[in-house]
JSON list of C-alpha atoms in Angstrom, two decimals:
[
{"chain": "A", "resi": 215, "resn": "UNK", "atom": "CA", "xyz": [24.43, 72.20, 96.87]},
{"chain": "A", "resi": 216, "resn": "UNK", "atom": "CA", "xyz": [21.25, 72.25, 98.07]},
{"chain": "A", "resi": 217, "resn": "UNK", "atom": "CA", "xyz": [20.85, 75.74, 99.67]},
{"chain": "A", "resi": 218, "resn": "UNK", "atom": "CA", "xyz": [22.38, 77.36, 96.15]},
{"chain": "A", "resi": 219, "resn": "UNK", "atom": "CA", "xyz": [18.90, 77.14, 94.38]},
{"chain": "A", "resi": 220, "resn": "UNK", "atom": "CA", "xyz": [17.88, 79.75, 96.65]},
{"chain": "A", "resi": 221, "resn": "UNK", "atom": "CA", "xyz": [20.65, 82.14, 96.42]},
{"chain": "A", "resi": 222, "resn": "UNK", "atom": "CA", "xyz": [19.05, 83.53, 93.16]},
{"chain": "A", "resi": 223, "resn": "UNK", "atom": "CA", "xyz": [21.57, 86.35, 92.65]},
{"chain": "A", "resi": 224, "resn": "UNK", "atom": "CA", "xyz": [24.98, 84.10, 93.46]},
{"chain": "A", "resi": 225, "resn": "UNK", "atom": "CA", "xyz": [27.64, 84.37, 90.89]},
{"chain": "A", "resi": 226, "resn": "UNK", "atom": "CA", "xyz": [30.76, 83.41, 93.01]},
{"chain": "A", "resi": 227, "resn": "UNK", "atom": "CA", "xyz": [30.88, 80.69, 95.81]},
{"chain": "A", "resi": 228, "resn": "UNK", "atom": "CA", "xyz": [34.27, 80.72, 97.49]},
{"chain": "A", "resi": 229, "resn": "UNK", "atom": "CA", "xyz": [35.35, 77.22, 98.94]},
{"chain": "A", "resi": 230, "resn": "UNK", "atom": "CA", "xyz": [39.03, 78.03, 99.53]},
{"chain": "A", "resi": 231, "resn": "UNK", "atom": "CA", "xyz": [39.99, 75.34, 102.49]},
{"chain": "A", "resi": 232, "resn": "UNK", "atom": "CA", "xyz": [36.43, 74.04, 103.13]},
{"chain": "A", "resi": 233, "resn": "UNK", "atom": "CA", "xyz": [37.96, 70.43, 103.69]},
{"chain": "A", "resi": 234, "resn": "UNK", "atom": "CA", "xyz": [35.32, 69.31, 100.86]},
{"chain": "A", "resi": 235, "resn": "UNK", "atom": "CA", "xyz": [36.98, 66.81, 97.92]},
{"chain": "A", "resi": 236, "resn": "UNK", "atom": "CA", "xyz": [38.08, 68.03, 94.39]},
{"chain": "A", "resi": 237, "resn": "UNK", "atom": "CA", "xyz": [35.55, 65.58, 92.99]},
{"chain": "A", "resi": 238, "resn": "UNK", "atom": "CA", "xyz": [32.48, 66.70, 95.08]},
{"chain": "A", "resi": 239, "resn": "UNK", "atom": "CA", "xyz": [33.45, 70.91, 94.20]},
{"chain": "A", "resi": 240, "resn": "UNK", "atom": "CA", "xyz": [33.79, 70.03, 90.53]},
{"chain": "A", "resi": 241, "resn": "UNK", "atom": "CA", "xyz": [30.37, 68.48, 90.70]},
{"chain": "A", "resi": 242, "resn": "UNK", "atom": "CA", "xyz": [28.98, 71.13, 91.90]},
{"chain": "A", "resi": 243, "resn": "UNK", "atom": "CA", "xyz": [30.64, 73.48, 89.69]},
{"chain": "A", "resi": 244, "resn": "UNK", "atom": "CA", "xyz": [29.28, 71.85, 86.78]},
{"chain": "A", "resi": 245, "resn": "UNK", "atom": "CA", "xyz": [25.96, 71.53, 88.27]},
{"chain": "A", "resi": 246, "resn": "UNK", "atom": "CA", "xyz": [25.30, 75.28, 87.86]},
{"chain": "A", "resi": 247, "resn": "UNK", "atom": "CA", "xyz": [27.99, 76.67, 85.52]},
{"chain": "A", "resi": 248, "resn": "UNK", "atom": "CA", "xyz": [26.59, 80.15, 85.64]},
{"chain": "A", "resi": 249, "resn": "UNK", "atom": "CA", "xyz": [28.54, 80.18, 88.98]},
{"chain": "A", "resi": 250, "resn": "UNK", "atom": "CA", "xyz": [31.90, 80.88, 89.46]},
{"chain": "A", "resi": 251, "resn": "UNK", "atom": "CA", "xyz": [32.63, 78.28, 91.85]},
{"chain": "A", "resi": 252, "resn": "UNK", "atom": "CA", "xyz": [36.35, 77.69, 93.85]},
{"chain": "A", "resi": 253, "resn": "UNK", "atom": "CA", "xyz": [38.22, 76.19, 95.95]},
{"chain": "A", "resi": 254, "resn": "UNK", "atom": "CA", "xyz": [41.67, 74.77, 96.83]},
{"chain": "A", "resi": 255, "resn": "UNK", "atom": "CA", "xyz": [43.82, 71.73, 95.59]},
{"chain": "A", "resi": 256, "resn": "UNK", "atom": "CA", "xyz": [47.32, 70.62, 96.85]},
{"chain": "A", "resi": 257, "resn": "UNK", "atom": "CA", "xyz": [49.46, 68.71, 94.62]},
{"chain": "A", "resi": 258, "resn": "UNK", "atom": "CA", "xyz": [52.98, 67.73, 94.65]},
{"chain": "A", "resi": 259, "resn": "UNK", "atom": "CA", "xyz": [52.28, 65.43, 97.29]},
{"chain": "A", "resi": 260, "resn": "UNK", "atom": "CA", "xyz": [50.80, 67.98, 99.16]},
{"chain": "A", "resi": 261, "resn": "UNK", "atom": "CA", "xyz": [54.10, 70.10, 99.03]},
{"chain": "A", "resi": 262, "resn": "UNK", "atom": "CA", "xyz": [52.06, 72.74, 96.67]},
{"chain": "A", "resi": 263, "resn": "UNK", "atom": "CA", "xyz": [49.11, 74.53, 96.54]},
{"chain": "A", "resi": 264, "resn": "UNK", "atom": "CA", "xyz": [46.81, 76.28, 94.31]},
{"chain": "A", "resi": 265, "resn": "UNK", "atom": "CA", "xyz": [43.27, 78.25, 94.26]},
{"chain": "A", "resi": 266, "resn": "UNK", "atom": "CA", "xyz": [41.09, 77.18, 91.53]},
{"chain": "A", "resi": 267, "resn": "UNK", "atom": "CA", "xyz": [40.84, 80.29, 89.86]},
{"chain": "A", "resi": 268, "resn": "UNK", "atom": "CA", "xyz": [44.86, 80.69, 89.68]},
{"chain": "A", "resi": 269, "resn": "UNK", "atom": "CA", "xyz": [45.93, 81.89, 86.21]},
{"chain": "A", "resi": 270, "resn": "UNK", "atom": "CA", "xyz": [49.83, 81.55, 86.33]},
{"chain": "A", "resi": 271, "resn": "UNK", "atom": "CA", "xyz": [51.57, 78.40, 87.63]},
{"chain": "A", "resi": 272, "resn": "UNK", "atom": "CA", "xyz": [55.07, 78.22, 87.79]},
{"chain": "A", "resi": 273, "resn": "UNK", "atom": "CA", "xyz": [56.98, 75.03, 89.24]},
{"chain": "A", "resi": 274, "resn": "UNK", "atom": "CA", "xyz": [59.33, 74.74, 86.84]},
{"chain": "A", "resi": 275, "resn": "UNK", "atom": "CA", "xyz": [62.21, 72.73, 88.38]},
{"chain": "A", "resi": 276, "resn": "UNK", "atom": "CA", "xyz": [63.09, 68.99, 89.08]},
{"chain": "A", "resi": 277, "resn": "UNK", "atom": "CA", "xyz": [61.26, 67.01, 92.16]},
{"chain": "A", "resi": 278, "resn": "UNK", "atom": "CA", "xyz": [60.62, 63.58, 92.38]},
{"chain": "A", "resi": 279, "resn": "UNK", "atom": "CA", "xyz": [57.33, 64.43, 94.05]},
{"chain": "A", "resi": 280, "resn": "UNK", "atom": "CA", "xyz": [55.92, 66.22, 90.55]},
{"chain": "A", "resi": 281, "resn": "UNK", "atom": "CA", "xyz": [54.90, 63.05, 89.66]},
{"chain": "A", "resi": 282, "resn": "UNK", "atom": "CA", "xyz": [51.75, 61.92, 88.23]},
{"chain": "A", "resi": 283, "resn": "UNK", "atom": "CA", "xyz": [49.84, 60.55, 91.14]},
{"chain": "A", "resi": 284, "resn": "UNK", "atom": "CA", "xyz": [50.07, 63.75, 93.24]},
{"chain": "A", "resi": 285, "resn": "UNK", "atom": "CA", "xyz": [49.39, 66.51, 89.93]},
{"chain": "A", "resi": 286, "resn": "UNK", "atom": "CA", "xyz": [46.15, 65.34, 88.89]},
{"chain": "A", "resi": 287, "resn": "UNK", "atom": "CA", "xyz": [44.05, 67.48, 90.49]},
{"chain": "A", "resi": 288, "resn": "UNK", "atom": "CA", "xyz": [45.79, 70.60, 88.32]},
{"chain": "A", "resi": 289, "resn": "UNK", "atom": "CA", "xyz": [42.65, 69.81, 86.25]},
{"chain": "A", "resi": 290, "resn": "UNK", "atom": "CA", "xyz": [40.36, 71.50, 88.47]},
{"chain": "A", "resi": 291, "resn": "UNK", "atom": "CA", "xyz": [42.61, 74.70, 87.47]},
{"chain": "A", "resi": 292, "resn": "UNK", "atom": "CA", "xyz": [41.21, 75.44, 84.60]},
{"chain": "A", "resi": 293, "resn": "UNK", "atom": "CA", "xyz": [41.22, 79.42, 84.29]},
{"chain": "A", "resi": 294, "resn": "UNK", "atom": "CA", "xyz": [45.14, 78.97, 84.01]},
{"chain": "A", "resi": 295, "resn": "UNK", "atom": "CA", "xyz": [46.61, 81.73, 81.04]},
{"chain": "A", "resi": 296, "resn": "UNK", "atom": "CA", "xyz": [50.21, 80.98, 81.87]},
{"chain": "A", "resi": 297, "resn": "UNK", "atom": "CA", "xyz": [51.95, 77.67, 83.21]},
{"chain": "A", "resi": 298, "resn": "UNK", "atom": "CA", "xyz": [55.32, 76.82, 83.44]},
{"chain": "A", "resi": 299, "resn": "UNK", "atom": "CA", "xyz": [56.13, 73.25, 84.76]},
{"chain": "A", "resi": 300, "resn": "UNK", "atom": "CA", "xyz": [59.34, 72.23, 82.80]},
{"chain": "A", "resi": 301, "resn": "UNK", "atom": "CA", "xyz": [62.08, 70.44, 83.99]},
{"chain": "A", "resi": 302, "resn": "UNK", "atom": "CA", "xyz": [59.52, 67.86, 85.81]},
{"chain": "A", "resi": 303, "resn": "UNK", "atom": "CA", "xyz": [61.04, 65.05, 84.11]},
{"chain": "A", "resi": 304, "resn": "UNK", "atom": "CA", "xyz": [58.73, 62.12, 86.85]},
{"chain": "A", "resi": 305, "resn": "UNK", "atom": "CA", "xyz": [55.95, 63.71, 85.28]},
{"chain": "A", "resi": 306, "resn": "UNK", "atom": "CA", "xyz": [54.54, 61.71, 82.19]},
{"chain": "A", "resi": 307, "resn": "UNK", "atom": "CA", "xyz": [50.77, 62.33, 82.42]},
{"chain": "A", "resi": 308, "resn": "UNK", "atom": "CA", "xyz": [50.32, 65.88, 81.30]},
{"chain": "A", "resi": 309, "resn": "UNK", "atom": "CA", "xyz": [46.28, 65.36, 80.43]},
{"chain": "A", "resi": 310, "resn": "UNK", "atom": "CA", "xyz": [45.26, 67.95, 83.22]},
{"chain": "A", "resi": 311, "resn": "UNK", "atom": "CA", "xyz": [46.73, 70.41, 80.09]},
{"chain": "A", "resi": 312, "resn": "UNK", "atom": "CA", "xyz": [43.71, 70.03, 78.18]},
{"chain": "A", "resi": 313, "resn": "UNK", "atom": "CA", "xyz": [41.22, 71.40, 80.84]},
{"chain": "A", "resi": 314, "resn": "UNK", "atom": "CA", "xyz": [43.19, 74.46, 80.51]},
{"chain": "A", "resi": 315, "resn": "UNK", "atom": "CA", "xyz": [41.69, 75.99, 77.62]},
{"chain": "A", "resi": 316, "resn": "UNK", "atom": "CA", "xyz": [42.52, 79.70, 77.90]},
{"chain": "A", "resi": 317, "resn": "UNK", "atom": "CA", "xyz": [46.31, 78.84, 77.85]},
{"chain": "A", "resi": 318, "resn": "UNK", "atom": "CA", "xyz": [48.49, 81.13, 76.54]},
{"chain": "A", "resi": 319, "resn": "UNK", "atom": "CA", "xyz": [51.69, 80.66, 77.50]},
{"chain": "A", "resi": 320, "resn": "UNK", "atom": "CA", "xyz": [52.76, 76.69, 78.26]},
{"chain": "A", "resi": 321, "resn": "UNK", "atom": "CA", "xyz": [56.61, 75.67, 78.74]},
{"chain": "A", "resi": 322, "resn": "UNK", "atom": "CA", "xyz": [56.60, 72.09, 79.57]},
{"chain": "A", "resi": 323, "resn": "UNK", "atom": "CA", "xyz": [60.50, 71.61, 78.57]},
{"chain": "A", "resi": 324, "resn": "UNK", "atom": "CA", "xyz": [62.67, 68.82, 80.06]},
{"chain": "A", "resi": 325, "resn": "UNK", "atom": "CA", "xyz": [59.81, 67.02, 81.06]},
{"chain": "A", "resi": 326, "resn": "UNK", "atom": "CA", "xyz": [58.91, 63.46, 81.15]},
{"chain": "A", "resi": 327, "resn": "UNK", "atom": "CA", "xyz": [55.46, 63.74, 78.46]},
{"chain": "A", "resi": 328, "resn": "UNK", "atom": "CA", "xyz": [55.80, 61.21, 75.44]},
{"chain": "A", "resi": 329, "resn": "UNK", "atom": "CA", "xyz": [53.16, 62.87, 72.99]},
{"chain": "A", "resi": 330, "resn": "UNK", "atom": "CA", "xyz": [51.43, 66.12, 73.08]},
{"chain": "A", "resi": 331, "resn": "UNK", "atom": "CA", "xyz": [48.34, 64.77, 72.25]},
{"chain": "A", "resi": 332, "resn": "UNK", "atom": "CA", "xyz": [47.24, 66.85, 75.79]},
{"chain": "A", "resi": 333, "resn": "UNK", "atom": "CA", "xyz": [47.77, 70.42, 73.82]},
{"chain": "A", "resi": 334, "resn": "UNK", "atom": "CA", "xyz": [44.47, 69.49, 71.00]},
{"chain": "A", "resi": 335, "resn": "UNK", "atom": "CA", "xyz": [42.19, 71.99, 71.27]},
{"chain": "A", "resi": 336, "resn": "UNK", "atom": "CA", "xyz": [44.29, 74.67, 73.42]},
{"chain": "A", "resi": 337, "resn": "UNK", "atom": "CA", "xyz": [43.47, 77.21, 70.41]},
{"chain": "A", "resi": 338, "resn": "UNK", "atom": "CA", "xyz": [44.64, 80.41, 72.85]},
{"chain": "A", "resi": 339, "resn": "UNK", "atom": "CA", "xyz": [47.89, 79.28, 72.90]},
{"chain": "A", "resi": 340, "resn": "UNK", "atom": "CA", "xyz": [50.51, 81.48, 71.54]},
{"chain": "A", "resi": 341, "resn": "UNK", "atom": "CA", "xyz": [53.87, 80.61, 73.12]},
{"chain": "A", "resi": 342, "resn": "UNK", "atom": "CA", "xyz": [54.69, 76.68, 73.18]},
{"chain": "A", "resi": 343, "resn": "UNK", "atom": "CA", "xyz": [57.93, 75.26, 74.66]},
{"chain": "A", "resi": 344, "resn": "UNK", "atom": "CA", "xyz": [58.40, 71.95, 74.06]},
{"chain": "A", "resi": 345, "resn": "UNK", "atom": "CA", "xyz": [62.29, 70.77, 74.28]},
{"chain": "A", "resi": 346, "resn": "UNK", "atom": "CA", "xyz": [62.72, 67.20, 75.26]},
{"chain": "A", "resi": 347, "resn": "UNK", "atom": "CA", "xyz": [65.64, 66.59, 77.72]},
{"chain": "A", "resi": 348, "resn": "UNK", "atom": "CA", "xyz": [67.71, 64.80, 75.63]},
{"chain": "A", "resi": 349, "resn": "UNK", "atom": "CA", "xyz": [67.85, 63.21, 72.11]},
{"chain": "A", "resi": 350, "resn": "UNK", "atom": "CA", "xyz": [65.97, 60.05, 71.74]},
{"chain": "A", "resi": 351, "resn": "UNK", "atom": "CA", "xyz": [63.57, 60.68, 74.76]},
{"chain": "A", "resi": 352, "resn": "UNK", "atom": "CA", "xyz": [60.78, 61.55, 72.07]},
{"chain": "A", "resi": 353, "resn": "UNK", "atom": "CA", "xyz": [61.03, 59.43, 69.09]},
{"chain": "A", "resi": 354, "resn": "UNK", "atom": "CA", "xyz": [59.17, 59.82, 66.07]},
{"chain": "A", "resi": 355, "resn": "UNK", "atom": "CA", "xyz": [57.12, 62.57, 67.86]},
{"chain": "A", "resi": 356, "resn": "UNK", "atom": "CA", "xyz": [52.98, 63.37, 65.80]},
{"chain": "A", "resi": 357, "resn": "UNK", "atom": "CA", "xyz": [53.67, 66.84, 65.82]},
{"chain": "A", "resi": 358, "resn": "UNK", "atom": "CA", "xyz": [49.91, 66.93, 64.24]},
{"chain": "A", "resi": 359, "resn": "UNK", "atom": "CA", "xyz": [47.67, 68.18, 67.54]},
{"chain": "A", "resi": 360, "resn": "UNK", "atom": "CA", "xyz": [50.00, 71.28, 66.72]},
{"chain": "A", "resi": 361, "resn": "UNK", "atom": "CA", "xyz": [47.38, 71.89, 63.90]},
{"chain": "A", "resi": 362, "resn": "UNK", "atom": "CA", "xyz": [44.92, 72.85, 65.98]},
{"chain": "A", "resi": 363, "resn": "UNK", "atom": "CA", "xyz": [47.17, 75.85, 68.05]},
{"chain": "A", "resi": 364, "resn": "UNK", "atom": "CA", "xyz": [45.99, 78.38, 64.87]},
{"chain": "A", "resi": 365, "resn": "UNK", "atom": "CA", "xyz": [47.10, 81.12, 67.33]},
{"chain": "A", "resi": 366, "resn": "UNK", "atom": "CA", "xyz": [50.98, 80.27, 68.22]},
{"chain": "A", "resi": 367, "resn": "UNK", "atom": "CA", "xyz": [53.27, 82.76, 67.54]},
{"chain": "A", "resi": 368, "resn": "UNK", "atom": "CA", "xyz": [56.18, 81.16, 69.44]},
{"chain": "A", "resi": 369, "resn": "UNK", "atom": "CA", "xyz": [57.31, 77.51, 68.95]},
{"chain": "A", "resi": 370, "resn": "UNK", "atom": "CA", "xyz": [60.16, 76.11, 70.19]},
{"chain": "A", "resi": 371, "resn": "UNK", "atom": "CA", "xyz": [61.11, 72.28, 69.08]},
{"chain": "A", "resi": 372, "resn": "UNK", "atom": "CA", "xyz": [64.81, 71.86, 69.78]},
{"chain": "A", "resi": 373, "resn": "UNK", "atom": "CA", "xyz": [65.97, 68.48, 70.78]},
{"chain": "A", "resi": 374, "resn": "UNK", "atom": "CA", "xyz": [63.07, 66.23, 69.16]},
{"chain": "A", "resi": 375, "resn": "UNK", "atom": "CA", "xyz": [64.88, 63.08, 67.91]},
{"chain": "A", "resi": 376, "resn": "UNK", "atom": "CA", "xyz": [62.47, 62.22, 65.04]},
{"chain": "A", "resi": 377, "resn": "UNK", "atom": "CA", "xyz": [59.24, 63.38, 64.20]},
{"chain": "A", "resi": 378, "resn": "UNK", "atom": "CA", "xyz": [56.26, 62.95, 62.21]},
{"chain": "A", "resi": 379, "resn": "UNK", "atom": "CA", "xyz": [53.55, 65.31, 60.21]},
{"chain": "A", "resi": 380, "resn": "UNK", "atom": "CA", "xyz": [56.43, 67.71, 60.38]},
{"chain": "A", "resi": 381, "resn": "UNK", "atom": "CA", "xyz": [54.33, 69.44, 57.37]},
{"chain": "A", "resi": 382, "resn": "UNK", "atom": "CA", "xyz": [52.31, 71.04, 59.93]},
{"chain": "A", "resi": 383, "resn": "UNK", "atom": "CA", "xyz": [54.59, 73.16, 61.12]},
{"chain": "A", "resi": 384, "resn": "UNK", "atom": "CA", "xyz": [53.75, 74.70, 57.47]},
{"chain": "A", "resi": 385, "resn": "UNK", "atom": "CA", "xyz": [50.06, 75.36, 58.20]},
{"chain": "A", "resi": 386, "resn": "UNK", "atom": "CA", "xyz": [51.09, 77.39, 61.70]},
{"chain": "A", "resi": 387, "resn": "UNK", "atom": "CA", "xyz": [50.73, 80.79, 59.72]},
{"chain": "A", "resi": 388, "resn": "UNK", "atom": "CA", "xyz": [51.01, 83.08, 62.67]},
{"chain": "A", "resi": 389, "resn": "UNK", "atom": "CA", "xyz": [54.10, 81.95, 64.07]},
{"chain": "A", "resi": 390, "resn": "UNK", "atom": "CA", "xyz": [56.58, 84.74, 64.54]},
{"chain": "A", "resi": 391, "resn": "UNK", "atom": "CA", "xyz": [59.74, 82.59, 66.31]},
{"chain": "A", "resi": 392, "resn": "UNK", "atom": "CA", "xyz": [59.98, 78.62, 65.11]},
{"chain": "A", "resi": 393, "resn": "UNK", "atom": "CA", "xyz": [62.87, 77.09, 66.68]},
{"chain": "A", "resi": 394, "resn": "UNK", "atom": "CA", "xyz": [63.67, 73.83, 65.23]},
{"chain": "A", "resi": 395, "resn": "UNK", "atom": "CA", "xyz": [67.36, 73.43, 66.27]},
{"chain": "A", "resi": 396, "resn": "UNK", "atom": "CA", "xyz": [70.34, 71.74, 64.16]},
{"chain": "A", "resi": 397, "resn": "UNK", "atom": "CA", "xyz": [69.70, 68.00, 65.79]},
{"chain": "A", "resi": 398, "resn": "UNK", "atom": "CA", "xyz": [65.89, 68.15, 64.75]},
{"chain": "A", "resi": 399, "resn": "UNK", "atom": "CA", "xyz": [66.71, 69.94, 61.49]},
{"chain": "A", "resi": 400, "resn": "UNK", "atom": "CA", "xyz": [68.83, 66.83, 60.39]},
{"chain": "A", "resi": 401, "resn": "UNK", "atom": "CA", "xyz": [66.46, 64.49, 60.81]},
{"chain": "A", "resi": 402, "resn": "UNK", "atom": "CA", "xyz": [63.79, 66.23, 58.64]},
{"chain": "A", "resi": 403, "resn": "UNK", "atom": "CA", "xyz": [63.39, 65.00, 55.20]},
{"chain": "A", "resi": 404, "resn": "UNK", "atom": "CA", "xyz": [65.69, 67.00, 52.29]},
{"chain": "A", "resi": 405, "resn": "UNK", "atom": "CA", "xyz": [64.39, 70.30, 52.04]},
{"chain": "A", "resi": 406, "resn": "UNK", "atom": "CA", "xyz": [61.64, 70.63, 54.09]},
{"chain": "A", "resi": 407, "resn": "UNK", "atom": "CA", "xyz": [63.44, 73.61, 56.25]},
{"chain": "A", "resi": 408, "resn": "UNK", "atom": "CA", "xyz": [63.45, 75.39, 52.89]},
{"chain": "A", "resi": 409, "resn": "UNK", "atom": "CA", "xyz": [59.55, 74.68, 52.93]},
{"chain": "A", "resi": 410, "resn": "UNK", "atom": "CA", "xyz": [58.80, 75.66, 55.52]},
{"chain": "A", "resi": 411, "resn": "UNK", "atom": "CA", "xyz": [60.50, 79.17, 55.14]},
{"chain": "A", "resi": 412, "resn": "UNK", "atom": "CA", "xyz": [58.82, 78.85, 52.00]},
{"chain": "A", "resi": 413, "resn": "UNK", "atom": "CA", "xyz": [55.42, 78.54, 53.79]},
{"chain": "A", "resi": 414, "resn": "UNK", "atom": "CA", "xyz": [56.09, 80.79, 56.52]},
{"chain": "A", "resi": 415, "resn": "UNK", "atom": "CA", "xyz": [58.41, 83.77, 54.94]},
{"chain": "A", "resi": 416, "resn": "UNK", "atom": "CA", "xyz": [57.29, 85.94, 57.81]},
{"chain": "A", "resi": 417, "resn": "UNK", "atom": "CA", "xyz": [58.67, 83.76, 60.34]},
{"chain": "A", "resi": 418, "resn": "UNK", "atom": "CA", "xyz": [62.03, 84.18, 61.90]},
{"chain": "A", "resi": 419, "resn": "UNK", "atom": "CA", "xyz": [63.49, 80.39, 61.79]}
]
């Protein structure tokens, strides 16, 4: 940190394997944020690991090691465009998904999350998959941070026991593909399917 003032010119500091701590790199990179600084993070209790700068993740099934004390540090990843981690059902802390913010693509189906209070503010995103791994497992589910995803074109739903703010889904005016599925369909109020087609009659539903 201290020999970077001089290096007037630098605009990318590779760390990759430099045995220096997640916490001390990300200080650093936020010191001088006109640098693009990386380095390297394992995860998955060390099973897995990742460059900084990675932009597609895909560990998408079961291990009791994808847990939330050994995925953490997936927040120092934070150039990621497309991530696929379903079927992780140990892991319940999914907050690392809101450093993420050029996601594009995010498939987190089967997976152990309660809310997706993590996906606020991931405006890039266009495809969401969201399927819970069985009925019951998200009950009475805010489906309101969706509100703020003004660029999904792909939403996928199916399974969700209950929900609520399920008039969002109306305000989502770019979506191309909802799927709500017949369990999550019947426990809608009357007639708000035929709102929502009403809402979004250039959406295939």
């Amino acid at each position: 940190r201290e020999l970077l003032p001089c290096m007037q010119k630098l605009s990318f500091l590779d760390m990759d394997s430099c045995g220096v701590s997640s916490e001390h790199m990300a200080e650093i990179r936020d010191a001088y944020p006109e640098i693009d600084v990386v380095w390297r993070i394992w995860f998955g209790c060390n099973y897995y690991t990742l460059r900084t700068d990675v932009e597609r993740i895909l560990h998408s099934s079961f291990k009791a090691y994808m847990n939330d004390v050994y995925c953490q540090d997936l927040k120092y990843c934070t150039k990621v465009r497309f991530l696929d981690m379903g079927h992780n059902r140990d892991l319940h802390d999914w907050s690392f998904l809101s450093y993420m913010k050029d996601l594009e693509i995010c498939i987190i189906t089967v997976c152990g999350w309660k809310d997706i209070e993590m996906l606020r503010g991931l405006t890039k995103l266009e495809y969401l998959e969201m399927c819970p791994p069985s009925h019951g497992w998200c009950e009475n589910l805010d489906l309101s941070p969706l509100a703020e995803l003004t660029n999904l074109e792909h939403l996928n739903i199916c399974g969700i026991s209950y929900t609520s703010h399920w008039e969002v889904l109306k305000t989502l005016t770019k979506l191309k593909r909802l799927w709500i599925g017949y369990w999550t369909a019947l426990t809608f109020p009357e007639g708000a399917v035929d709102q929502i087609r009403e809402a979004l009659p250039n959406t295939e539903i």
